[in-house]
Short mmCIF file of C-alpha atoms and ligand atoms in Angstrom, two decimals:
data_model
loop_
_atom_site.label_atom_id
_atom_site.label_comp_id
_atom_site.label_asym_id
_atom_site.label_seq_id
_atom_site.Cartn_x
_atom_site.Cartn_y
_atom_site.Cartn_z
CA MET A 1 169.24 74.93 115.03
CA PHE A 2 166.44 75.28 112.18
CA PHE A 3 163.21 73.61 112.62
CA SER A 4 163.47 70.58 110.65
CA LYS A 5 159.38 70.76 109.83
CA ILE A 6 157.42 73.89 109.10
CA GLN A 7 154.60 74.60 111.50
CA LYS A 8 151.98 72.91 109.71
CA SER A 9 148.93 74.15 111.99
CA LEU A 10 149.68 77.75 110.04
CA VAL A 11 147.10 78.93 107.76
CA SER A 12 148.64 79.22 104.13
CA LEU A 13 149.32 82.95 103.91
CA CYS A 14 148.20 82.50 100.14
CA ASP A 15 145.04 80.80 100.55
CA TYR A 16 144.22 83.61 103.41
CA TYR A 17 144.34 86.07 100.78
CA LYS A 18 143.05 84.08 97.61
CA ASP A 19 139.93 86.46 97.40
CA TYR A 20 142.04 89.68 97.46
CA PHE A 21 145.42 89.01 95.65
CA SER A 22 148.22 86.89 94.92
CA VAL A 23 150.76 86.55 97.99
CA GLY A 24 154.43 86.00 96.14
CA THR A 25 158.10 85.80 97.46
CA ALA A 26 161.62 86.27 95.78
CA LEU A 27 163.20 82.87 95.90
CA SER A 28 167.06 83.15 96.52
CA ARG A 29 169.33 80.57 94.62
CA TRP A 30 169.57 79.00 98.20
CA THR A 31 165.74 78.55 98.52
CA LEU A 32 165.39 76.92 95.20
CA PHE A 33 168.22 74.63 95.36
CA ASN A 34 167.92 73.48 98.83
CA LYS A 35 164.63 71.21 99.89
CA GLY A 36 165.26 73.13 103.48
CA ILE A 37 162.86 74.78 105.83
CA GLU A 38 162.90 78.10 103.64
CA GLN A 39 162.01 75.96 100.12
CA LYS A 40 158.97 74.22 102.17
CA LEU A 41 157.35 77.86 103.81
CA ALA A 42 157.93 79.09 100.31
CA LEU A 43 155.82 76.30 98.54
CA LYS A 44 153.07 76.28 101.63
CA HIS A 45 152.67 80.16 102.09
CA PHE A 46 153.21 81.66 98.54
CA ASN A 47 151.46 81.00 95.46
CA GLU A 48 153.82 83.35 93.04
CA PHE A 49 157.50 83.51 92.83
CA VAL A 50 160.12 85.93 91.70
CA ALA A 51 164.01 85.14 91.44
CA GLU A 52 165.86 87.27 93.50
CA ASN A 53 168.61 87.23 91.63
CA LEU A 54 169.22 84.66 88.75
CA THR A 55 166.92 85.81 85.87
CA LYS A 56 168.93 88.99 85.73
CA PRO A 57 170.65 89.70 82.88
CA MET A 58 174.12 89.47 84.21
CA PHE A 59 173.04 85.72 84.92
CA ILE A 60 171.64 85.38 81.37
CA TYR A 61 173.41 87.68 78.70
CA LYS A 62 177.11 86.25 79.13
CA ASP A 63 178.44 87.67 75.92
CA GLU A 64 177.15 89.42 72.20
CA ASN A 65 176.46 85.57 71.32
CA THR A 66 175.40 84.02 74.63
CA ILE A 67 172.16 84.02 76.28
CA ASP A 68 172.07 81.20 78.31
CA PHE A 69 168.82 80.00 80.29
CA THR A 70 170.49 77.06 82.05
CA GLU A 71 170.01 78.41 85.23
CA ALA A 72 166.62 80.43 84.79
CA ASP A 73 165.09 77.46 83.27
CA LYS A 74 165.64 75.62 86.86
CA TYR A 75 164.03 78.46 88.29
CA LEU A 76 160.81 78.48 85.75
CA LYS A 77 160.65 74.27 86.01
CA PHE A 78 160.76 74.68 89.82
CA CYS A 79 157.98 77.36 89.78
CA LYS A 80 155.93 75.25 86.84
CA LYS A 81 155.88 71.85 88.55
CA TYR A 82 154.26 73.77 91.94
CA ASN A 83 151.79 75.34 89.68
CA LYS A 84 152.89 79.34 91.06
CA LYS A 85 152.61 81.90 89.29
CA ILE A 86 155.82 83.71 87.97
CA ARG A 87 157.20 86.73 87.87
CA TRP A 88 160.40 87.70 85.45
CA HIS A 89 162.70 90.12 87.29
CA THR A 90 164.22 92.37 85.33
CA LEU A 91 164.99 92.79 82.05
CA VAL A 92 166.45 96.23 81.95
CA TRP A 93 167.95 97.95 85.22
CA HIS A 94 171.07 100.20 85.64
CA ALA A 95 172.78 97.08 87.91
CA GLN A 96 173.16 93.81 87.34
CA MET A 97 173.43 93.94 83.85
CA PRO A 98 176.33 92.42 81.98
CA LYS A 99 179.27 95.00 81.79
CA TRP A 100 180.09 94.46 78.07
CA ILE A 101 176.51 95.45 77.22
CA TYR A 102 177.35 99.28 77.34
CA TYR A 103 180.84 99.00 75.65
CA GLN A 104 182.23 98.71 71.74
CA ASP A 105 185.55 96.96 73.06
CA LYS A 106 186.48 94.45 75.65
CA GLU A 107 188.27 96.43 77.84
CA CYS A 108 185.02 98.63 78.65
CA LYS A 109 186.81 101.82 77.48
CA GLU A 110 184.37 103.03 74.50
CA LEU A 111 180.97 103.20 75.15
CA ALA A 112 178.64 101.42 72.63
CA THR A 113 176.89 103.03 69.99
CA LYS A 114 172.88 104.06 70.24
CA GLU A 115 172.66 101.26 67.59
CA MET A 116 174.51 98.85 68.74
CA LEU A 117 173.02 98.94 72.48
CA GLU A 118 169.42 98.87 70.80
CA ALA A 119 170.37 96.07 68.69
CA ARG A 120 171.60 94.09 71.94
CA ILE A 121 168.98 94.69 74.46
CA LYS A 122 166.14 94.40 71.65
CA LYS A 123 167.69 90.59 70.84
CA TYR A 124 167.32 89.85 74.53
CA ILE A 125 164.12 91.39 75.20
CA PHE A 126 162.74 89.07 72.32
CA ALA A 127 164.86 86.55 73.49
CA VAL A 128 163.63 86.04 76.66
CA MET A 129 159.89 87.14 76.11
CA GLU A 130 160.10 84.10 73.58
CA HIS A 131 161.92 81.72 75.79
CA THR A 132 159.57 82.40 78.53
CA LYS A 133 156.42 82.70 77.20
CA ASP A 134 154.47 79.70 78.67
CA TYR A 135 155.70 80.02 82.12
CA VAL A 136 155.71 84.14 82.90
CA SER A 137 152.65 86.22 83.13
CA SER A 138 154.49 89.40 84.47
CA TYR A 139 157.44 91.02 83.77
CA ASP A 140 159.23 94.37 85.31
CA VAL A 141 160.60 95.56 81.69
CA VAL A 142 162.10 98.62 83.36
CA ASN A 143 163.24 98.46 86.96
CA GLU A 144 164.37 101.85 88.76
CA PRO A 145 164.13 104.37 85.98
CA ILE A 146 163.64 107.27 87.83
CA SER A 147 166.31 109.19 89.70
CA ASP A 148 166.44 109.93 93.53
CA LYS A 149 167.55 113.20 93.28
CA THR A 150 165.79 114.97 90.05
CA TYR A 151 162.50 112.43 90.07
CA LYS A 152 163.23 112.05 86.31
CA LEU A 153 164.76 109.32 84.25
CA ARG A 154 167.94 108.30 85.71
CA THR A 155 171.21 109.57 83.78
CA GLU A 156 174.97 108.79 84.45
CA GLU A 157 174.89 110.72 87.52
CA ASP A 158 172.56 108.26 88.94
CA HIS A 159 174.77 105.58 87.60
CA SER A 160 172.54 104.76 84.18
CA PHE A 161 173.93 104.25 80.98
CA TRP A 162 170.62 103.75 79.45
CA GLN A 163 169.67 107.19 78.52
CA LYS A 164 172.67 108.53 78.02
CA ILE A 165 173.15 105.77 75.19
CA LEU A 166 169.63 105.50 73.93
CA GLY A 167 168.19 109.01 74.72
CA PRO A 168 165.19 109.77 76.73
CA ASP A 169 162.54 107.64 74.91
CA TYR A 170 164.35 104.52 75.67
CA VAL A 171 161.55 103.12 78.34
CA GLU A 172 159.15 103.28 75.69
CA LYS A 173 160.82 101.49 73.19
CA MET A 174 161.61 98.72 75.77
CA PHE A 175 158.04 98.44 76.61
CA THR A 176 156.99 98.34 73.08
CA TRP A 177 159.63 95.56 72.17
CA ALA A 178 158.33 93.24 74.95
CA HIS A 179 154.74 93.88 73.69
CA GLU A 180 155.43 93.10 70.34
CA ALA A 181 157.47 89.80 71.52
CA ASN A 182 154.29 88.83 73.76
CA PRO A 183 151.45 90.72 73.49
CA ASN A 184 149.72 88.90 76.12
CA ALA A 185 152.15 89.52 78.94
CA GLU A 186 151.61 91.98 81.85
CA LEU A 187 154.58 94.43 81.63
CA VAL A 188 155.49 96.50 85.09
CA ILE A 189 157.79 99.57 85.51
CA ASN A 190 159.07 99.10 88.77
CA ASP A 191 160.78 101.06 91.36
CA TYR A 192 161.67 101.96 95.25
CA ASN A 193 160.27 104.67 97.32
CA ILE A 194 157.30 105.76 95.46
CA GLU A 195 155.30 105.34 98.17
CA SER A 196 157.37 106.85 100.67
CA THR A 197 159.06 110.00 98.69
CA ILE A 198 156.13 112.19 97.61
CA GLY A 199 158.53 113.80 94.81
CA LYS A 200 159.52 110.54 93.51
CA ARG A 201 155.89 109.38 93.44
CA GLU A 202 154.89 112.36 91.49
CA GLY A 203 157.87 111.80 89.21
CA MET A 204 156.70 108.46 88.38
CA TYR A 205 152.90 109.18 87.96
CA ASN A 206 153.64 112.06 85.24
CA PHE A 207 156.13 110.03 83.50
CA VAL A 208 153.45 106.82 83.15
CA LYS A 209 150.79 109.34 82.41
CA GLU A 210 152.79 110.78 79.61
CA MET A 211 153.61 106.79 78.58
CA LEU A 212 150.03 106.01 78.69
CA ALA A 213 148.90 108.83 76.55
CA LYS A 214 151.64 108.25 73.93
CA ASN A 215 149.62 104.74 74.15
CA VAL A 216 153.00 102.75 75.55
CA PRO A 217 151.92 99.35 76.48
CA ILE A 218 152.33 99.48 80.08
CA SER A 219 150.33 97.10 82.10
CA ALA A 220 151.26 98.01 85.89
CA VAL A 221 153.38 100.12 88.24
CA GLY A 222 155.20 98.14 90.82
CA LEU A 223 155.94 99.31 94.23
CA GLN A 224 158.72 97.84 95.49
CA MET A 225 158.06 98.87 99.00
CA HIS A 226 160.77 98.34 101.13
CA ILE A 227 159.64 100.41 103.70
CA SER A 228 160.25 100.83 107.83
CA VAL A 229 158.16 100.35 110.91
CA ASN A 230 158.36 103.71 111.03
CA ASP A 231 157.36 105.26 107.56
CA PRO A 232 155.92 105.77 105.22
CA PRO A 233 152.14 106.41 106.91
CA VAL A 234 149.73 103.78 105.88
CA GLU A 235 147.60 106.71 104.33
CA GLN A 236 150.74 107.64 102.07
CA ILE A 237 150.34 104.22 100.63
CA GLU A 238 147.03 103.66 100.17
CA GLU A 239 146.82 106.85 98.32
CA THR A 240 149.73 106.19 95.74
CA ILE A 241 148.09 102.44 94.87
CA ASN A 242 144.91 104.67 94.45
CA MET A 243 146.78 107.27 92.07
CA PHE A 244 147.95 104.75 90.05
CA GLY A 245 144.96 102.48 90.06
CA GLU A 246 143.00 105.71 88.82
CA LEU A 247 145.29 105.86 86.13
CA GLY A 248 143.92 102.82 85.22
CA LEU A 249 146.90 101.00 85.72
CA LYS A 250 147.32 97.85 87.82
CA VAL A 251 149.32 97.97 90.90
CA LEU A 252 151.51 95.52 91.93
CA VAL A 253 153.76 95.33 95.54
CA THR A 254 157.04 93.80 94.36
CA GLU A 255 159.50 93.27 96.87
CA MET A 256 158.08 94.22 100.25
CA ASP A 257 159.62 94.01 103.40
CA VAL A 258 159.59 95.95 106.77
CA SER A 259 162.82 96.91 108.23
CA VAL A 260 162.89 97.95 112.27
CA TYR A 261 165.00 100.74 111.08
CA ASN A 262 165.25 103.87 109.58
CA PHE A 263 167.32 103.42 106.20
CA GLU A 264 170.53 104.34 107.41
CA ASP A 265 170.36 104.05 111.47
CA LYS A 266 173.63 103.12 112.43
CA GLU A 267 172.99 101.77 116.19
CA ARG A 268 171.72 98.05 116.62
CA ILE A 269 168.32 97.94 118.03
CA GLU A 270 167.51 94.94 120.30
CA TYR A 271 164.83 92.67 118.88
CA THR A 272 162.56 93.24 121.66
CA PRO A 273 158.95 91.60 121.89
CA GLU A 274 157.79 95.46 121.67
CA LEU A 275 159.58 95.77 118.32
CA LEU A 276 158.15 92.68 116.97
CA GLU A 277 154.64 93.77 118.17
CA LYS A 278 155.31 97.21 116.43
CA GLN A 279 156.25 95.55 113.38
CA ALA A 280 153.08 93.40 113.32
CA GLN A 281 151.13 96.19 113.72
CA ARG A 282 152.78 97.60 110.83
CA TYR A 283 152.21 94.75 108.87
CA LYS A 284 148.50 94.75 109.82
CA GLU A 285 147.23 97.90 109.03
CA ILE A 286 149.31 98.00 105.42
CA PHE A 287 147.88 94.07 104.55
CA GLU A 288 144.23 95.66 105.51
CA CYS A 289 145.24 98.78 103.26
CA PHE A 290 145.96 96.02 100.58
CA LYS A 291 142.88 94.21 101.06
CA ARG A 292 141.14 97.68 100.09
CA CYS A 293 142.76 98.46 97.02
CA ALA A 294 142.29 94.82 95.61
CA LYS A 295 138.76 95.28 96.59
CA LYS A 296 138.87 98.42 94.19
CA GLY A 297 140.42 95.92 91.71
CA TYR A 298 143.61 98.32 91.51
CA LEU A 299 146.08 95.93 93.52
CA THR A 300 146.53 92.21 92.18
CA ASP A 301 149.75 90.97 93.77
CA VAL A 302 152.02 91.12 97.01
CA VAL A 303 155.24 89.99 96.85
CA LEU A 304 157.61 89.82 99.58
CA TRP A 305 161.35 90.12 99.08
CA GLY A 306 162.31 86.81 100.87
CA ILE A 307 160.94 84.72 103.73
CA MET A 308 163.06 84.05 106.57
CA ASP A 309 165.13 87.30 108.26
CA ASN A 310 168.52 85.75 108.05
CA CYS A 311 168.26 85.43 104.47
CA SER A 312 167.40 89.29 103.73
CA TRP A 313 169.28 91.34 101.47
CA LYS A 314 168.96 94.26 104.68
CA ASN A 315 171.52 92.15 106.46
CA ASP A 316 174.47 94.36 106.27
CA PHE A 317 172.93 96.93 104.03
CA PRO A 318 173.19 99.63 103.95
CA VAL A 319 174.97 99.89 107.17
CA PRO A 320 177.75 96.74 107.16
CA GLY A 321 177.63 94.60 110.41
CA ARG A 322 173.95 95.55 111.11
CA THR A 323 171.33 92.80 110.78
CA ASP A 324 167.50 93.46 110.41
CA ILE A 325 164.63 91.45 110.61
CA PRO A 326 162.21 92.62 107.98
CA LEU A 327 160.33 89.74 107.25
CA LEU A 328 157.46 87.47 108.38
CA PHE A 329 159.66 84.04 109.30
CA ASP A 330 162.38 84.22 112.20
CA GLY A 331 166.05 82.60 111.35
CA LYS A 332 164.52 79.42 112.02
CA GLY A 333 161.48 79.62 110.00
CA LYS A 334 159.20 80.18 113.04
CA ALA A 335 156.14 82.44 112.18
CA LYS A 336 156.62 85.63 113.88
CA PRO A 337 154.20 88.05 115.26
CA SER A 338 153.72 89.89 111.85
CA PHE A 339 152.78 86.72 110.41
CA TYR A 340 150.10 86.14 113.24
CA SER A 341 148.95 89.61 112.93
CA ILE A 342 148.29 89.21 109.14
CA THR A 343 146.33 85.90 109.58
CA GLU A 344 144.16 86.85 112.38
CA GLU A 345 140.55 87.92 112.28
O1 G3I B 1 176.61 85.23 94.25
C1 G3I B 1 177.83 86.19 94.63
C2 G3I B 1 178.90 85.20 95.54
O2 G3I B 1 179.25 84.10 94.64
C3 G3I B 1 179.65 86.12 96.12
O3 G3I B 1 180.69 85.12 96.84
C4 G3I B 1 179.18 87.05 96.85
C5 G3I B 1 180.32 88.01 97.82
O4 G3I B 1 179.76 89.34 97.96
O5 G3I B 1 178.58 87.56 96.28
C6 G3I B 1 177.14 87.20 95.74
O6 G3I B 1 176.26 87.92 94.90
C7 G3I B 1 175.51 88.90 95.36
C8 G3I B 1 173.92 88.54 95.16
O7 G3I B 1 173.45 89.27 95.64
C9 G3I B 1 173.66 87.04 95.56
O8 G3I B 1 173.54 87.05 96.86
C10 G3I B 1 175.99 89.92 95.42
O9 G3I B 1 177.02 90.40 95.75
C11 G3I B 1 174.99 90.99 95.88
O10 G3I B 1 175.42 92.61 95.47
C12 G3I B 1 173.87 90.93 95.33
O11 G3I B 1 172.50 91.46 96.00
C13 G3I B 1 171.33 91.68 95.06
C14 G3I B 1 171.03 93.18 95.22
O12 G3I B 1 169.70 93.00 94.65
C15 G3I B 1 172.09 93.27 94.01
O13 G3I B 1 171.52 94.97 94.00
C16 G3I B 1 170.51 90.97 96.54
O14 G3I B 1 170.80 89.55 97.00
C17 G3I B 1 169.01 91.25 96.03
O15 G3I B 1 168.18 91.16 97.19
C18 G3I B 1 168.72 92.75 95.44
O16 G3I B 1 167.46 92.95 95.09
C19 G3I B 1 167.13 94.14 94.55
C20 G3I B 1 166.12 93.79 93.52
O17 G3I B 1 167.01 93.27 92.22
C21 G3I B 1 165.25 95.36 92.87
N1 G3I B 1 165.16 96.20 94.00
C22 G3I B 1 165.98 96.39 95.36
C23 G3I B 1 166.46 95.05 95.82
C24 G3I B 1 167.06 95.27 96.94
O18 G3I B 1 168.34 95.73 96.86
#
C-alpha cells in the first residue's frame, strides 16, 4: 500500500538547503508521467530535476536524420511548469548512445570514420543546445570518460568507441562545440568513483587541469557519488570537492545515493533500525560536509539519483536479486531516518 498523500508536516528538503545549494533528483519516466506519490515528493522536496533516462541520446537521436525531442519536451515542460532548475544528462557517453552512430552501415559492421562520427555528434550537440537553451542551465557534456583500469580516457577495452574513432582530443571538442552552441550554459564533465578511488580522482584531476590549461570551456566537475554506508570516508569526499573547487571549477554532486551494501556484496542484509540509523548518520555527515563546501563557493548542487527506494537503479544491480535502500524515502513514500537526519538541527 502506498501512502495516498505525502507527509505534509515534513520540511521541504530544498527549502531547508536553499542558502547552500540546489537539491535535485532524477526523474524516471514513471515519476514524470504518473501523478502519484513519487511525483508529489519530487515537487515538494527538490528544486532541480534531471531525467534518469529519457534525455539520453539513444531515446532522441533515432537515426541520421531524426533528432526527436517529443519525449524530452514533456520532461522540459514539466520542469518549467513547476519552475525547477533543469540539468541535461547527457550529451556524450559510451552507454545509451544509439548504436548506429558508431557505424558506417546499417548492419553495424564497419566503424564510422572520424569525419562521419564528428559530423553526427556535432550536429546532435548543436541541435540539443539550441532546442533546450530556454530551459536547461546545466549539461553533462561528457559522461564517464575516465577508465576504471587506467585512470586515463576510456578506450575500446572500457567499452568506448569515442577515443578510438575521434582521437584523444574528443572531450575538448565536445566542450568547445557545446560552448559555441550556448556560451551561457554550465558545462559539466561527470563521472563515478572520483570521490572513492584515489587513482581515478587523480586521473580526472589531471585531465581537467590540462583542459583548463588549454582554455577548454569546462565549468564544473560532476561527482556522481553512488556511494555506500561504509565508504568512502567523509574526509575524502570533502578533500575531493575542495581539490576541484581550488582549481576554479564548480563541483556538482549529480547522482547521489547511499547503498547499504559494499558494491558487490552477495548476501542480502536485513534492513534493521540500526542499519537505517547507520545510513542516516552517513547522510548527515555528508550533508554537513556539503554545507561547508558550499560556503566556500565550491559546491552548488546536490542531486540524488531517485526518490523512493523501490524505484532505485540499485535494485538488482550489480547483484541480480539483491534489493537496496539507498534513498531518502521508503517504498511507500515515507521519510526514512536519513531524511530526518539531514533536516534536523
Ligand atoms: O525501458 C525499458 C523497458 O521497456 C524494458 O522492458 C526494460 C527491460 O530491461 O528495460 C527498460 O530500460 C531500462 C532503463 O533503465 C529504463 O528503466 C534499461 O534496461 C536499463 O539498462 C536502464 O538502466 C539505466 C542505466 O543508467 C543504464 O546505464 C538506469 O535506469 C539509470 O538509473 C542509470 O543511470 C546511470 C546514469 O545515467 C549514469 N551514471 C550511473 C547511473 C546508474 O547506472
